[in-house]
Short mmCIF file of C-alpha atoms in Angstrom, two decimals:
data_model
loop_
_atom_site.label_atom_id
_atom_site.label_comp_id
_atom_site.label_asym_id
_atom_site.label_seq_id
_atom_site.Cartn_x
_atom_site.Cartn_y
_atom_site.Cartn_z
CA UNK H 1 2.30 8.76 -4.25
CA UNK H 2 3.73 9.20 -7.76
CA UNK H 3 0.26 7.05 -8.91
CA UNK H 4 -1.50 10.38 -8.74
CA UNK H 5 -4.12 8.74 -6.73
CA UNK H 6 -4.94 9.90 -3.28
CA UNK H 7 -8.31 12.61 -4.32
CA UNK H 8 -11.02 12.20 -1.63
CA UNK H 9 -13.87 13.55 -4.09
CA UNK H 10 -13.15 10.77 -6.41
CA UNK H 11 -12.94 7.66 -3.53
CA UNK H 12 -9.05 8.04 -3.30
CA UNK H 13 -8.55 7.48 -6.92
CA UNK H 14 -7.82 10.36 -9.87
CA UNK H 15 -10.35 11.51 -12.02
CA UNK H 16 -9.50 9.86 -15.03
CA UNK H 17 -8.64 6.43 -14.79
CA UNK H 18 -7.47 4.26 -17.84
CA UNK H 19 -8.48 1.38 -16.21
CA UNK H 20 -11.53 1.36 -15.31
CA UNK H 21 -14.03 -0.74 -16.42
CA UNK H 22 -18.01 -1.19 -15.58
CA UNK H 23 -17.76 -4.16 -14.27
CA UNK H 24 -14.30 -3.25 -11.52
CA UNK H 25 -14.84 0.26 -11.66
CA UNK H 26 -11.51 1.70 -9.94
CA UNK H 27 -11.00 -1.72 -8.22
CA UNK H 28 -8.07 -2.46 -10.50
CA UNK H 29 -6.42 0.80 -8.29
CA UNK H 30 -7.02 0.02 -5.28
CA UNK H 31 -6.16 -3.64 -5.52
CA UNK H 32 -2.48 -1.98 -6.69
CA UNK H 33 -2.19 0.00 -3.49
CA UNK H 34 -2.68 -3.32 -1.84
CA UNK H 35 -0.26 -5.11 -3.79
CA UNK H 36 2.63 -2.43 -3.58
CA UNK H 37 2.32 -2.13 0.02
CA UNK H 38 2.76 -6.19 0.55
CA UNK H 39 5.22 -6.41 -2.23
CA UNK H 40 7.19 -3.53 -0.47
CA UNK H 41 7.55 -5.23 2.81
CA UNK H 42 8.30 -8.40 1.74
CA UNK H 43 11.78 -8.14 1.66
CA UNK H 44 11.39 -8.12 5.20
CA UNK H 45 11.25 -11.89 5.08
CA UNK H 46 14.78 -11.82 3.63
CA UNK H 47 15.93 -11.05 7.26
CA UNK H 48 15.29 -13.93 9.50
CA UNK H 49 13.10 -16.09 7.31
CA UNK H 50 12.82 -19.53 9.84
CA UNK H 51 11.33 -17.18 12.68
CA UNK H 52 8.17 -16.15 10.34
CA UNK H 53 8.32 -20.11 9.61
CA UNK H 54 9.14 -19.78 6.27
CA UNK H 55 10.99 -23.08 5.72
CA UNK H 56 12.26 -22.39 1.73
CA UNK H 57 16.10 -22.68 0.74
CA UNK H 58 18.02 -19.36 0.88
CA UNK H 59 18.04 -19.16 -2.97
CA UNK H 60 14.70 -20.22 -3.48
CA UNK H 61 13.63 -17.03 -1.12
CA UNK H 62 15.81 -14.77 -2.50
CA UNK H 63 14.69 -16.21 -6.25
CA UNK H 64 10.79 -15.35 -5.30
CA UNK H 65 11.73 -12.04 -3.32
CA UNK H 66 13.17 -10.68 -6.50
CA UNK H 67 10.15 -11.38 -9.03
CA UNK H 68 8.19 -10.15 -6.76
CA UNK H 69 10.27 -6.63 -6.58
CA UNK H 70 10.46 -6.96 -10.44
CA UNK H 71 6.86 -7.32 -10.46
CA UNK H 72 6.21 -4.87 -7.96
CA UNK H 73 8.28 -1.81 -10.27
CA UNK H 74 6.68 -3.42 -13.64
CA UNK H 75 3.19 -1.85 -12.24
CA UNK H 76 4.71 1.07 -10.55
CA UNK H 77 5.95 1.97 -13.77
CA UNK H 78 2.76 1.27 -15.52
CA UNK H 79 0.71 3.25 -13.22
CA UNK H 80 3.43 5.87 -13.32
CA UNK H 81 3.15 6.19 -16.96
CA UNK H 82 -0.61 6.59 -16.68
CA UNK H 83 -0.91 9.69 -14.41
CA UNK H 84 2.13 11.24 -16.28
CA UNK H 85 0.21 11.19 -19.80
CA UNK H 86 -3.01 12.18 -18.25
CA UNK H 87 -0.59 14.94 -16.71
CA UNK H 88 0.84 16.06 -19.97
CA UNK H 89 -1.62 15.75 -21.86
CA UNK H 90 -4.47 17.59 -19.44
CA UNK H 91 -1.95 20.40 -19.51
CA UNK H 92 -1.67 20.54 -23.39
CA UNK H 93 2.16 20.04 -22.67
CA UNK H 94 2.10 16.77 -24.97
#
C-alpha cells in the first residue's frame, strides 16, 4: 500500500505515525484501512442498485458515490503525504 503501513513488528502500522495520539494510539490507521476498503467498493452499488435494495434516485446515488470517492482520495492523499515526508526526511533527502 502506498500508506507505508503493513510492518508486523509495529501491529501493521509504520514506525512513526503522525497521528497518533495516547488516547487512539494508531487507531486513526487502521480505522483508514477500513474506510478505503468500503469506500473502494462502493461503486459497486452504481451497478444494479434496486437488487442491494437501495431505493435512492439515479442522481442522488451517483451524487453520494462521488463524495464518497472524493473523500476516499482526500485521505489517500493525506496519508500519502505522511509516509512520503517521513520517507524523505528519514533519508536526509529533504
Amino acid at each position: 500500500m502506498d500508506w507505508g503501513l503493513g510492518d508486523p513488528k509495529h501491529g501493521f502500522l509504520r514506525k512513526e505515525l503522525l497521528l497518533r495520539t495516547k488516547r487512539l494510539g494508531g487507531s486513526i490507521y487502521y480505522a483508514a484501512i477500513v474506510l478505503d476498503l468500503g469506500m473502494r467498493c462502493a461503486w459497486v452499488l452504481s451497478i444494479s442498485p434496486g437488487a442491494l435494495g437501495i431505493r435512492l434516485r439515479n442522481d442522488v446515488l451517483v451524487f453520494v458515490l462521488a463524495a464518497l470517492e472524493l473523500a476516499r482520495r482526500a485521505m489517500w492523499n493525506v496519508l500519502r503525504l505522511e509516509n512520503e515526508q517521513f520517507h524523505n526526511t528519514g533519508e536526509w533527502r529533504a
